[in-house]
Every structure is written in C-alpha cells, then in structure tokens.
PDB file of C-alpha atoms and ligand atoms in Angstrom:
ATOM      1  CA  SER A   1       0.000   0.000   0.000  1.00 49.00           C
ATOM      2  CA  LYS A   2       0.992   3.652  -0.297  1.00 52.00           C
ATOM      3  CA  VAL A   3       0.515   4.232   3.428  1.00 58.00           C
ATOM      4  CA  LYS A   4       3.861   4.956   5.045  1.00 53.00           C
ATOM      5  CA  ASP A   5       4.678   2.833   8.080  1.00 53.00           C
ATOM      6  CA  MET A   6       5.576   5.308  10.833  1.00 50.00           C
ATOM      7  CA  SER A   7       5.908   2.675  13.561  1.00 49.00           C
ATOM      8  CA  ALA A   8       9.485   1.933  12.533  1.00 45.00           C
ATOM      9  CA  GLU A   9      10.544   5.523  13.195  1.00 48.00           C
ATOM     10  CA  VAL A  10      11.431   5.544  16.857  1.00 48.00           C
ATOM     11  CA  VAL A  11      10.940   8.946  18.515  1.00 47.00           C
ATOM     12  CA  ASP A  12      13.937   9.391  20.816  1.00 50.00           C
ATOM     13  CA  SER A  13      14.420  11.873  23.650  1.00 55.00           C
ATOM     14  CA  ASN A  14      15.784  14.593  21.360  1.00 60.00           C
ATOM     15  CA  PRO A  15      13.392  17.587  21.665  1.00 60.00           C
ATOM     16  CA  TYR A  16      13.445  17.952  17.900  1.00 61.00           C
ATOM     17  CA  SER A  17      12.039  14.454  17.383  1.00 66.00           C
ATOM     18  CA  ARG A  18       8.669  15.596  18.651  1.00 67.00           C
ATOM     19  CA  LEU A  19       8.723  18.603  16.354  1.00 66.00           C
ATOM     20  CA  MET A  20       9.832  16.547  13.386  1.00 67.00           C
ATOM     21  CA  ALA A  21       7.009  14.077  13.921  1.00 68.00           C
ATOM     22  CA  LEU A  22       4.552  16.973  13.698  1.00 68.00           C
ATOM     23  CA  GLN A  23       6.406  18.645  10.856  1.00 71.00           C
ATOM     24  CA  ARG A  24       6.144  15.454   8.791  1.00 73.00           C
ATOM     25  CA  MET A  25       2.375  15.823   8.842  1.00 72.00           C
ATOM     26  CA  GLY A  26       3.045  18.679   6.426  1.00 71.00           C
ATOM     27  CA  ILE A  27       0.359  21.087   7.585  1.00 72.00           C
ATOM     28  CA  VAL A  28       2.790  23.947   8.250  1.00 76.00           C
ATOM     29  CA  ASP A  29       6.241  24.087   6.697  1.00 78.00           C
ATOM     30  CA  ASN A  30       7.934  26.238   9.376  1.00 84.00           C
ATOM     31  CA  TYR A  31       6.677  24.117  12.238  1.00 85.00           C
ATOM     32  CA  GLU A  32       9.896  24.451  14.278  1.00 85.00           C
ATOM     33  CA  ARG A  33       9.049  28.133  14.838  1.00 89.00           C
ATOM     34  CA  ILE A  34       6.485  27.011  17.437  1.00 91.00           C
ATOM     35  CA  ARG A  35       9.411  26.975  19.882  1.00 92.00           C
ATOM     36  CA  GLU A  36       9.648  30.786  19.622  1.00 93.00           C
ATOM     37  CA  PHE A  37       6.055  31.362  20.714  1.00 94.00           C
ATOM     38  CA  SER A  38       4.625  32.234  24.120  1.00 96.00           C
ATOM     39  CA  VAL A  39       0.982  31.649  25.042  1.00 97.00           C
ATOM     40  CA  ALA A  40      -0.752  32.911  28.196  1.00 98.00           C
ATOM     41  CA  ILE A  41      -3.671  30.795  29.469  1.00 98.00           C
ATOM     42  CA  VAL A  42      -6.082  32.359  31.965  1.00 98.00           C
ATOM     43  CA  GLY A  43      -8.127  29.762  33.849  1.00 98.00           C
ATOM     44  CA  ILE A  44      -6.726  26.223  34.156  1.00 97.00           C
ATOM     45  CA  GLY A  45     -10.072  24.418  34.352  1.00 94.00           C
ATOM     46  CA  GLY A  46     -11.922  22.242  31.861  1.00 91.00           C
ATOM     47  CA  VAL A  47     -10.848  24.247  28.784  1.00 93.00           C
ATOM     48  CA  GLY A  48      -7.549  25.817  29.902  1.00 96.00           C
ATOM     49  CA  SER A  49      -5.910  22.621  31.168  1.00 96.00           C
ATOM     50  CA  VAL A  50      -6.590  20.785  27.903  1.00 94.00           C
ATOM     51  CA  ALA A  51      -5.363  23.741  25.821  1.00 96.00           C
ATOM     52  CA  ALA A  52      -2.182  23.841  27.932  1.00 97.00           C
ATOM     53  CA  GLU A  53      -1.598  20.120  27.493  1.00 96.00           C
ATOM     54  CA  MET A  54      -2.100  20.231  23.717  1.00 96.00           C
ATOM     55  CA  LEU A  55       0.267  23.189  23.305  1.00 97.00           C
ATOM     56  CA  THR A  56       2.824  21.415  25.497  1.00 97.00           C
ATOM     57  CA  ARG A  57       2.628  18.255  23.405  1.00 94.00           C
ATOM     58  CA  CYS A  58       2.998  20.352  20.232  1.00 92.00           C
ATOM     59  CA  GLY A  59       6.249  21.844  21.567  1.00 93.00           C
ATOM     60  CA  ILE A  60       5.233  25.441  22.306  1.00 96.00           C
ATOM     61  CA  GLY A  61       8.143  27.584  23.567  1.00 95.00           C
ATOM     62  CA  ARG A  62       6.628  29.037  26.708  1.00 97.00           C
ATOM     63  CA  LEU A  63       3.336  28.890  28.622  1.00 98.00           C
ATOM     64  CA  LEU A  64       2.151  31.359  31.269  1.00 98.00           C
ATOM     65  CA  LEU A  65      -0.599  29.868  33.435  1.00 98.00           C
ATOM     66  CA  TYR A  66      -3.024  31.864  35.606  1.00 98.00           C
ATOM     67  CA  ASP A  67      -5.604  30.577  38.089  1.00 98.00           C
ATOM     68  CA  TYR A  68      -6.471  31.364  41.730  1.00 98.00           C
ATOM     69  CA  ASP A  69      -7.951  27.996  42.560  1.00 96.00           C
ATOM     70  CA  LYS A  70      -6.679  24.761  44.087  1.00 96.00           C
ATOM     71  CA  VAL A  71      -7.155  21.245  42.733  1.00 96.00           C
ATOM     72  CA  GLU A  72     -10.149  19.552  44.377  1.00 94.00           C
ATOM     73  CA  LEU A  73     -11.467  15.998  44.230  1.00 92.00           C
ATOM     74  CA  ALA A  74     -14.467  17.489  42.410  1.00 88.00           C
ATOM     75  CA  ASN A  75     -12.150  18.263  39.465  1.00 82.00           C
ATOM     76  CA  MET A  76     -11.366  14.565  38.920  1.00 81.00           C
ATOM     77  CA  ASN A  77     -14.239  14.073  36.504  1.00 75.00           C
ATOM     78  CA  ARG A  78     -12.238  16.334  34.200  1.00 76.00           C
ATOM     79  CA  LEU A  79      -9.148  15.353  32.279  1.00 79.00           C
ATOM     80  CA  PHE A  80      -5.716  16.435  33.419  1.00 92.00           C
ATOM     81  CA  PHE A  81      -5.529  16.749  37.229  1.00 94.00           C
ATOM     82  CA  ARG A  82      -4.632  13.702  39.339  1.00 94.00           C
ATOM     83  CA  PRO A  83      -5.903  12.661  42.793  1.00 93.00           C
ATOM     84  CA  GLU A  84      -2.483  13.102  44.427  1.00 95.00           C
ATOM     85  CA  GLN A  85      -2.503  16.753  43.295  1.00 96.00           C
ATOM     86  CA  VAL A  86      -5.536  17.628  45.448  1.00 95.00           C
ATOM     87  CA  GLY A  87      -4.630  20.685  47.550  1.00 96.00           C
ATOM     88  CA  MET A  88      -1.983  21.997  45.167  1.00 97.00           C
ATOM     89  CA  THR A  89      -2.739  25.196  43.273  1.00 97.00           C
ATOM     90  CA  LYS A  90      -4.041  24.416  39.785  1.00 97.00           C
ATOM     91  CA  THR A  91      -1.175  26.329  38.185  1.00 98.00           C
ATOM     92  CA  ASP A  92       1.515  24.486  40.205  1.00 98.00           C
ATOM     93  CA  ALA A  93      -0.133  21.107  39.539  1.00 97.00           C
ATOM     94  CA  ALA A  94      -0.318  21.978  35.841  1.00 98.00           C
ATOM     95  CA  VAL A  95       3.376  22.927  35.723  1.00 98.00           C
ATOM     96  CA  GLN A  96       4.229  19.604  37.368  1.00 98.00           C
ATOM     97  CA  THR A  97       2.250  17.540  34.851  1.00 97.00           C
ATOM     98  CA  LEU A  98       3.213  19.583  31.787  1.00 97.00           C
ATOM     99  CA  SER A  99       6.941  19.498  32.571  1.00 97.00           C
ATOM    100  CA  GLU A 100       6.738  15.703  32.730  1.00 96.00           C
ATOM    101  CA  ILE A 101       5.016  15.620  29.331  1.00 95.00           C
ATOM    102  CA  ASN A 102       7.543  17.948  27.697  1.00 96.00           C
ATOM    103  CA  PRO A 103      10.521  19.250  29.697  1.00 95.00           C
ATOM    104  CA  ASP A 104      11.481  21.693  26.923  1.00 95.00           C
ATOM    105  CA  VAL A 105       8.538  24.041  27.485  1.00 97.00           C
ATOM    106  CA  VAL A 106       9.269  27.080  29.675  1.00 97.00           C
ATOM    107  CA  LEU A 107       6.406  27.051  32.220  1.00 98.00           C
ATOM    108  CA  GLU A 108       5.340  29.900  34.500  1.00 98.00           C
ATOM    109  CA  SER A 109       2.812  29.448  37.309  1.00 98.00           C
ATOM    110  CA  TYR A 110       0.787  32.485  38.488  1.00 98.00           C
ATOM    111  CA  THR A 111      -1.586  31.672  41.323  1.00 98.00           C
ATOM    112  CA  LEU A 112      -3.656  34.843  41.394  1.00 98.00           C
ATOM    113  CA  ASN A 113      -7.066  36.394  40.802  1.00 98.00           C
ATOM    114  CA  ILE A 114      -6.814  38.632  37.735  1.00 98.00           C
ATOM    115  CA  THR A 115      -9.801  40.710  38.928  1.00 98.00           C
ATOM    116  CA  THR A 116      -8.033  42.033  42.052  1.00 98.00           C
ATOM    117  CA  VAL A 117      -5.802  45.129  41.832  1.00 98.00           C
ATOM    118  CA  GLU A 118      -2.705  43.176  42.830  1.00 98.00           C
ATOM    119  CA  GLY A 119      -3.554  40.219  40.581  1.00 98.00           C
ATOM    120  CA  PHE A 120      -4.169  42.499  37.620  1.00 98.00           C
ATOM    121  CA  ASP A 121      -0.803  44.250  38.124  1.00 98.00           C
ATOM    122  CA  THR A 122       1.067  40.931  38.129  1.00 98.00           C
ATOM    123  CA  PHE A 123      -0.991  39.735  35.151  1.00 98.00           C
ATOM    124  CA  MET A 124      -0.049  42.867  33.174  1.00 97.00           C
ATOM    125  CA  SER A 125       3.650  42.836  34.072  1.00 97.00           C
ATOM    126  CA  SER A 126       3.969  39.120  33.261  1.00 97.00           C
ATOM    127  CA  LEU A 127       2.362  39.670  29.849  1.00 96.00           C
ATOM    128  CA  THR A 128       4.821  42.463  29.049  1.00 94.00           C
ATOM    129  CA  ASN A 129       7.943  40.591  30.221  1.00 93.00           C
ATOM    130  CA  LYS A 130       9.979  40.228  27.040  1.00 89.00           C
ATOM    131  CA  SER A 131      12.803  38.053  28.384  1.00 85.00           C
ATOM    132  CA  PHE A 132      11.779  35.117  26.188  1.00 86.00           C
ATOM    133  CA  ARG A 133      11.548  37.240  23.045  1.00 76.00           C
ATOM    134  CA  THR A 134      13.912  36.542  20.187  1.00 64.00           C
ATOM    135  CA  THR A 135      12.082  38.765  17.722  1.00 64.00           C
ATOM    136  CA  LYS A 136      11.090  42.356  18.323  1.00 62.00           C
ATOM    137  CA  SER A 137       7.539  42.751  19.467  1.00 65.00           C
ATOM    138  CA  ASP A 138       5.483  45.076  21.677  1.00 69.00           C
ATOM    139  CA  SER A 139       4.210  42.289  23.842  1.00 80.00           C
ATOM    140  CA  GLY A 140       5.914  39.508  25.743  1.00 93.00           C
ATOM    141  CA  VAL A 141       3.418  36.911  24.517  1.00 96.00           C
ATOM    142  CA  ASP A 142       1.960  35.945  21.145  1.00 95.00           C
ATOM    143  CA  LEU A 143      -1.521  34.960  22.249  1.00 97.00           C
ATOM    144  CA  VAL A 144      -3.736  35.072  25.322  1.00 98.00           C
ATOM    145  CA  LEU A 145      -6.350  32.335  25.778  1.00 98.00           C
ATOM    146  CA  SER A 146      -9.261  33.212  28.039  1.00 98.00           C
ATOM    147  CA  CYS A 147     -10.516  29.949  29.574  1.00 97.00           C
ATOM    148  CA  VAL A 148     -12.346  31.404  32.563  1.00 97.00           C
ATOM    149  CA  ASP A 149     -15.942  30.719  33.517  1.00 93.00           C
ATOM    150  CA  ASN A 150     -17.297  34.138  34.416  1.00 93.00           C
ATOM    151  CA  TYR A 151     -18.093  37.494  32.873  1.00 93.00           C
ATOM    152  CA  GLU A 152     -16.020  39.623  35.255  1.00 96.00           C
ATOM    153  CA  ALA A 153     -12.791  37.755  34.501  1.00 97.00           C
ATOM    154  CA  ARG A 154     -13.480  37.908  30.736  1.00 96.00           C
ATOM    155  CA  MET A 155     -13.904  41.684  30.997  1.00 96.00           C
ATOM    156  CA  VAL A 156     -10.555  41.915  32.807  1.00 98.00           C
ATOM    157  CA  VAL A 157      -8.772  39.882  30.098  1.00 98.00           C
ATOM    158  CA  ASN A 158     -10.468  42.192  27.569  1.00 98.00           C
ATOM    159  CA  GLN A 159      -9.175  45.264  29.431  1.00 98.00           C
ATOM    160  CA  ALA A 160      -5.614  43.936  29.614  1.00 98.00           C
ATOM    161  CA  CYS A 161      -5.535  42.915  25.948  1.00 97.00           C
ATOM    162  CA  ASN A 162      -7.023  46.201  24.740  1.00 97.00           C
ATOM    163  CA  GLU A 163      -4.427  48.125  26.759  1.00 97.00           C
ATOM    164  CA  LEU A 164      -1.562  45.967  25.466  1.00 96.00           C
ATOM    165  CA  ASN A 165      -2.895  45.707  21.889  1.00 96.00           C
ATOM    166  CA  GLN A 166      -2.744  41.952  22.381  1.00 96.00           C
ATOM    167  CA  THR A 167      -4.590  39.423  20.209  1.00 96.00           C
ATOM    168  CA  TRP A 168      -6.561  36.942  22.300  1.00 97.00           C
ATOM    169  CA  MET A 169      -9.146  34.193  22.103  1.00 97.00           C
ATOM    170  CA  GLU A 170     -12.203  33.839  24.258  1.00 95.00           C
ATOM    171  CA  SER A 171     -13.897  30.511  24.874  1.00 93.00           C
ATOM    172  CA  GLY A 172     -17.025  29.377  26.603  1.00 88.00           C
ATOM    173  CA  VAL A 173     -18.899  26.158  27.192  1.00 86.00           C
ATOM    174  CA  SER A 174     -22.553  26.009  28.207  1.00 82.00           C
ATOM    175  CA  GLU A 175     -23.510  24.428  31.531  1.00 80.00           C
ATOM    176  CA  ASP A 176     -24.879  21.315  29.794  1.00 81.00           C
ATOM    177  CA  ALA A 177     -21.528  21.072  27.909  1.00 78.00           C
ATOM    178  CA  VAL A 178     -23.353  20.598  24.600  1.00 81.00           C
ATOM    179  CA  SER A 179     -22.592  23.955  23.044  1.00 83.00           C
ATOM    180  CA  GLY A 180     -19.813  26.478  23.168  1.00 86.00           C
ATOM    181  CA  HIS A 181     -18.090  29.252  21.299  1.00 87.00           C
ATOM    182  CA  ILE A 182     -14.655  30.529  20.357  1.00 91.00           C
ATOM    183  CA  GLN A 183     -14.032  34.185  19.568  1.00 92.00           C
ATOM    184  CA  LEU A 184     -10.844  35.711  18.123  1.00 95.00           C
ATOM    185  CA  LEU A 185     -10.301  39.257  19.320  1.00 96.00           C
ATOM    186  CA  ILE A 186      -7.819  41.555  17.574  1.00 97.00           C
ATOM    187  CA  PRO A 187      -7.885  44.967  19.274  1.00 97.00           C
ATOM    188  CA  GLY A 188      -9.119  47.700  16.924  1.00 97.00           C
ATOM    189  CA  GLU A 189      -9.825  45.253  14.116  1.00 97.00           C
ATOM    190  CA  THR A 190     -12.569  43.006  15.482  1.00 96.00           C
ATOM    191  CA  ALA A 191     -15.203  43.588  18.153  1.00 95.00           C
ATOM    192  CA  CYS A 192     -13.801  43.527  21.684  1.00 96.00           C
ATOM    193  CA  PHE A 193     -15.607  41.734  24.504  1.00 94.00           C
ATOM    194  CA  ALA A 194     -17.230  45.010  25.589  1.00 94.00           C
ATOM    195  CA  CYS A 195     -18.244  46.063  22.045  1.00 94.00           C
ATOM    196  CA  VAL A 196     -21.171  43.627  22.043  1.00 82.00           C
ATOM    197  CA  PRO A 197     -22.704  43.210  25.484  1.00 66.00           C
ATOM    198  CA  PRO A 198     -23.402  39.549  26.261  1.00 59.00           C
ATOM    199  CA  LEU A 199     -26.891  38.290  27.042  1.00 53.00           C
ATOM    200  CA  VAL A 200     -26.419  38.566  30.780  1.00 51.00           C
ATOM    201  CA  VAL A 201     -25.735  42.299  30.510  1.00 56.00           C
ATOM    202  CA  ALA A 202     -27.998  43.119  27.560  1.00 54.00           C
ATOM    203  CA  SER A 203     -31.003  41.451  29.157  1.00 55.00           C
ATOM    204  CA  GLY A 204     -30.300  42.352  32.770  1.00 56.00           C
ATOM    205  CA  ILE A 205     -30.996  38.730  33.765  1.00 54.00           C
ATOM    206  CA  ASP A 206     -29.012  37.240  36.646  1.00 55.00           C
ATOM    207  CA  GLU A 207     -26.077  35.126  35.443  1.00 53.00           C
ATOM    208  CA  ARG A 208     -26.948  32.242  37.827  1.00 52.00           C
ATOM    209  CA  THR A 209     -30.575  31.861  36.701  1.00 50.00           C
ATOM    210  CA  LEU A 210     -29.512  31.825  33.073  1.00 47.00           C
ATOM    211  CA  LYS A 211     -26.801  29.224  33.561  1.00 45.00           C
ATOM    212  CA  ARG A 212     -29.370  26.510  34.277  1.00 41.00           C
ATOM    213  CA  GLU A 213     -30.987  26.839  30.874  1.00 41.00           C
ATOM    214  CA  GLY A 214     -27.864  25.518  29.171  1.00 41.00           C
ATOM    215  CA  VAL A 215     -26.961  28.922  27.813  1.00 43.00           C
ATOM    216  CA  CYS A 216     -23.511  30.379  28.110  1.00 48.00           C
ATOM    217  CA  ALA A 217     -24.739  33.510  29.814  1.00 47.00           C
ATOM    218  CA  ALA A 218     -21.426  35.209  30.351  1.00 51.00           C
ATOM    219  CA  SER A 219     -20.537  34.932  26.692  1.00 50.00           C
ATOM    220  CA  LEU A 220     -21.927  36.034  23.370  1.00 48.00           C
ATOM    221  CA  PRO A 221     -25.224  37.908  23.093  1.00 44.00           C
ATOM    222  CA  THR A 222     -27.117  34.925  21.759  1.00 42.00           C
ATOM    223  CA  THR A 223     -26.790  31.182  22.174  1.00 44.00           C
ATOM    224  CA  MET A 224     -24.988  30.958  18.833  1.00 54.00           C
ATOM    225  CA  GLY A 225     -21.880  28.866  18.637  1.00 65.00           C
ATOM    226  CA  TYR A 226     -20.962  25.252  18.266  1.00 71.00           C
ATOM    227  CA  ASN A 227     -23.738  22.768  18.968  1.00 77.00           C
ATOM    228  CA  ALA A 228     -22.266  19.297  19.483  1.00 75.00           C
ATOM    229  CA  LEU A 229     -25.618  17.497  19.173  1.00 78.00           C
ATOM    230  CA  LYS A 230     -26.358  19.037  15.776  1.00 78.00           C
ATOM    231  CA  ASP A 231     -22.672  19.324  14.807  1.00 76.00           C
ATOM    232  CA  TYR A 232     -23.492  22.881  13.778  1.00 77.00           C
ATOM    233  CA  PHE A 233     -20.669  25.455  13.927  1.00 77.00           C
ATOM    234  CA  PRO A 234     -21.725  28.832  12.602  1.00 78.00           C
ATOM    235  CA  THR A 235     -19.059  31.526  12.209  1.00 83.00           C
ATOM    236  CA  MET A 236     -19.392  35.271  11.873  1.00 84.00           C
ATOM    237  CA  GLU A 237     -17.265  38.380  11.813  1.00 87.00           C
ATOM    238  CA  MET A 238     -17.946  41.153  14.283  1.00 89.00           C
ATOM    239  CA  LYS A 239     -16.651  44.658  13.608  1.00 93.00           C
ATOM    240  CA  PRO A 240     -15.686  46.864  16.553  1.00 96.00           C
ATOM    241  CA  ASN A 241     -18.350  49.145  17.998  1.00 95.00           C
ATOM    242  CA  SER A 242     -17.471  52.850  17.635  1.00 95.00           C
ATOM    243  CA  GLN A 243     -19.619  53.441  20.750  1.00 94.00           C
ATOM    244  CA  CYS A 244     -17.747  50.852  22.848  1.00 96.00           C
ATOM    245  CA  SER A 245     -17.611  51.676  26.557  1.00 95.00           C
ATOM    246  CA  ASN A 246     -13.959  50.577  26.735  1.00 97.00           C
ATOM    247  CA  THR A 247     -11.654  53.553  26.101  1.00 98.00           C
ATOM    248  CA  ALA A 248      -8.634  51.374  25.275  1.00 98.00           C
ATOM    249  CA  CYS A 249     -10.786  49.680  22.592  1.00 98.00           C
ATOM    250  CA  LEU A 250     -11.631  53.097  21.094  1.00 98.00           C
ATOM    251  CA  GLU A 251      -7.909  53.998  20.997  1.00 98.00           C
ATOM    252  CA  ARG A 252      -7.066  50.729  19.197  1.00 98.00           C
ATOM    253  CA  GLN A 253      -9.935  51.376  16.733  1.00 98.00           C
ATOM    254  CA  LYS A 254      -8.472  54.827  15.916  1.00 98.00           C
ATOM    255  CA  GLU A 255      -4.989  53.355  15.388  1.00 97.00           C
ATOM    256  CA  TYR A 256      -6.404  50.661  13.136  1.00 97.00           C
ATOM    257  CA  ILE A 257      -8.145  53.228  10.929  1.00 96.00           C
ATOM    258  CA  LEU A 258      -4.996  55.425  10.807  1.00 96.00           C
ATOM    259  CA  ALA A 259      -2.871  52.447   9.737  1.00 95.00           C
ATOM    260  CA  LYS A 260      -5.109  51.667   6.747  1.00 93.00           C
ATOM    261  CA  PRO A 261      -2.800  53.267   4.108  1.00 93.00           C
ATOM    262  CA  THR A 262       0.122  51.183   5.417  1.00 93.00           C
ATOM    263  CA  ARG A 263      -1.959  48.004   5.241  1.00 92.00           C
ATOM    264  CA  ASP A 264      -3.140  48.822   1.725  1.00 93.00           C
ATOM    265  CA  ALA A 265       0.431  49.491   0.540  1.00 93.00           C
ATOM    266  CA  ALA A 266       1.622  46.196   2.035  1.00 92.00           C
ATOM    267  CA  ALA A 267      -1.234  44.312   0.353  1.00 91.00           C
ATOM    268  CA  LYS A 268      -0.400  45.939  -3.000  1.00 91.00           C
ATOM    269  CA  ALA A 269       3.286  45.030  -2.689  1.00 91.00           C
ATOM    270  CA  LYS A 270       2.422  41.320  -2.319  1.00 82.00           C
TER     271      LYS A 270
HETATM  272  P1  ATP B 301     -16.479  23.970  37.407  1.00 90.70           P
HETATM  273  O1  ATP B 301     -17.085  24.371  36.091  1.00 90.70           O
HETATM  274  O2  ATP B 301     -17.072  22.717  37.949  1.00 90.70           O
HETATM  275  O3  ATP B 301     -16.411  25.096  38.391  1.00 90.70           O
HETATM  276  P2  ATP B 301     -13.672  24.417  37.127  1.00 90.70           P
HETATM  277  O4  ATP B 301     -13.490  24.990  38.494  1.00 90.70           O
HETATM  278  O5  ATP B 301     -12.545  23.630  36.541  1.00 90.70           O
HETATM  279  O6  ATP B 301     -14.977  23.528  37.082  1.00 90.70           O
HETATM  280  P3  ATP B 301     -13.865  25.747  34.648  1.00 90.70           P
HETATM  281  O7  ATP B 301     -15.007  26.528  34.134  1.00 90.70           O
HETATM  282  O8  ATP B 301     -13.592  24.428  34.046  1.00 90.70           O
HETATM  283  O9  ATP B 301     -14.061  25.623  36.196  1.00 90.70           O
HETATM  284  O10 ATP B 301     -12.534  26.605  34.577  1.00 90.70           O
HETATM  285  C1  ATP B 301     -12.464  27.970  34.825  1.00 90.70           C
HETATM  286  C2  ATP B 301     -11.201  28.252  35.571  1.00 90.70           C
HETATM  287  O11 ATP B 301     -10.984  29.656  35.568  1.00 90.70           O
HETATM  288  C3  ATP B 301     -11.222  27.785  37.010  1.00 90.70           C
HETATM  289  O12 ATP B 301     -10.098  26.984  37.277  1.00 90.70           O
HETATM  290  C4  ATP B 301     -11.192  29.086  37.799  1.00 90.70           C
HETATM  291  O13 ATP B 301     -10.479  28.973  39.021  1.00 90.70           O
HETATM  292  C5  ATP B 301     -10.495  30.032  36.828  1.00 90.70           C
HETATM  293  N1  ATP B 301     -10.832  31.442  37.063  1.00 90.70           N
HETATM  294  C6  ATP B 301     -12.067  31.998  37.014  1.00 90.70           C
HETATM  295  N2  ATP B 301     -12.008  33.304  37.321  1.00 90.70           N
HETATM  296  C7  ATP B 301     -10.702  33.600  37.537  1.00 90.70           C
HETATM  297  C8  ATP B 301      -9.996  34.792  37.915  1.00 90.70           C
HETATM  298  N3  ATP B 301     -10.641  35.941  38.110  1.00 90.70           N
HETATM  299  N4  ATP B 301      -8.652  34.726  38.057  1.00 90.70           N
HETATM  300  C9  ATP B 301      -7.992  33.551  37.881  1.00 90.70           C
HETATM  301  N5  ATP B 301      -8.601  32.404  37.533  1.00 90.70           N
HETATM  302  C10 ATP B 301      -9.945  32.411  37.378  1.00 90.70           C
HETATM  303 ZN1   ZN B 302     -14.794  47.397  22.280  1.00 90.70          ZN
END
C-alpha cells in the first residue's frame, strides 16, 4: 500500500524528534518556529488545562498559566488533574504535569485572581515581560487564551488585551456542555468583549438563573456557537463598535483606521 509505516521511526528523547514528527504531517512548513512562541492561558479548568496540554505536546516555547484555585477531588471528573494533586494550586499542579510531558517548554505558574488590583498588576507585568523574546515585538506573549468561567474575569482579560494591543481568544462552554463558542479578538480590528454586550448584561438577567438553561450567559449575546448534538458550527465576523464603553478599545480602533494606508500598501506590494 501507499501508506507509510511510521511505527518503525522511533521517537527518541531529542526535543526535535517531537517537532519533526509533527512537521512530517506537512500542515505547516515552518513548524519548528512554534518553539519561539509564548501563550498565556487564563483559567486552568476544563478548557484551559486541555489547551495547555495540547500546546505542550505540540512543543510550544513558553506557557504562562493563571488561576487562583486549588485542585479539588471534584475536578477529577475532568481530564488532566490527578488525585495526588488535590490541595496543590491548579497552576503548580499543571506545571508539574506539563513538565513531565515535555521538559522543553518554559512554564510559568501564576496563582492569582486577575480581577483584584494586585492580581491584575502581576498579570499585566507578566504579559509584558519580554525576556523570552527573540524577535522584536510590543508584547511579551503571542496569544492570550481566556478559559475562565465568568463574565467579570473575561472583561478583565479584555481590558488587559485592549491596553496591550494583544490578540486573544475567548472561549465558553454552556452548563450542559453541549454547546460552546470561540471568539478571536484583535484589538481595533474586530469587536472587543465590551463592544457587544453579552446576554447577561444586555437582558439584565441574573447570570446564575440563566446558567441553568444551558446557555452560556457570560458569553456572546445569543446562544450561537458550536452545537455538538447538531454538529453545527456557525461563524461570523464582528466589527468593533465605535460606541464601545472601553476607552482602550476606542484607541485601538483609531490606530487601526490610521494604519489603513500602510496596510493597503503592504497588500499591493504582495
Ligand atoms: P467547574 O465548572 O465545575 O467550576 P472548574 O473549576 O474547573 O470547574 P472551569 O469553568 O472548568 O471551572 O474553569 C475555569 C477556571 O478559571 C477555574 O479553574 C477558575 O479557578 C479560573 N478562574 C475563574 N475566574 C478567575 C480569575 N478571576 N482569576 C484567575 N482564575 C480564574
Ligand atoms: Zn470594544
């Protein structure tokens, strides 16, 4: 048959073996560049822990992990955490597990609440730390993943990323775990999290009452998003709101409009 037998190719302990195995899949040709990238993950729960593990297995350069919580026995129905880690902070337990999976990833554990003044300060300074940077960039990270489970924390990630002009992704899963959404947010270019008020704010309904209906209340304004039962995954583009209540968002929107001639020239040159 034409199918190549990969079983004969033993993956040794060389860090590049892992990368080469993925590179051979041929999806991206400069796969080894993944080692230059830093990703910040806020919330190491059901979504964040799995995202962290996948990035670790793919050979990401550096991961910054944020969570205020400790591992509990109640978390054992989820993937990732182990019974002997009960009592450890989620970020420390994650660093322990991830470093065993791939010792080449630079891992940083931040046990903090991003919505407190002190937590927010540490969050901001860690995101701007450029010590890992090999290329010149404004930010210390390449992507922020919001994997939290509440509106307040999402608004804080939104604030930080608007201030830092940092691209980020927001995720949410409904209480019944059947539907969810992913949103890419590029400050100034796409709608920020405050540009379109989510259902819980727009309707004035209490977040806790809504949660029971299987709706992701703290997220997008409607229940749109992936539906696992119907295997339905609608996508849409949301432009920023010129009336957004977030001043940093308005600043990024202005910059984006001002940079239009530069973007056009670059597109023409291609
Ligand atoms: P459950 O849904 O049963 O509560 P969980 O605690 O793992 O499970 P998830 O929704 O899976 O919750 O994950 C969200 C994670 O985000 C949690 O680990 C939570 O501690 C973390 N988180 C939420 N808000 C903040 C915040 N303000 N600062 C830091 N971490 C936060
Ligand atoms: Zn906005």
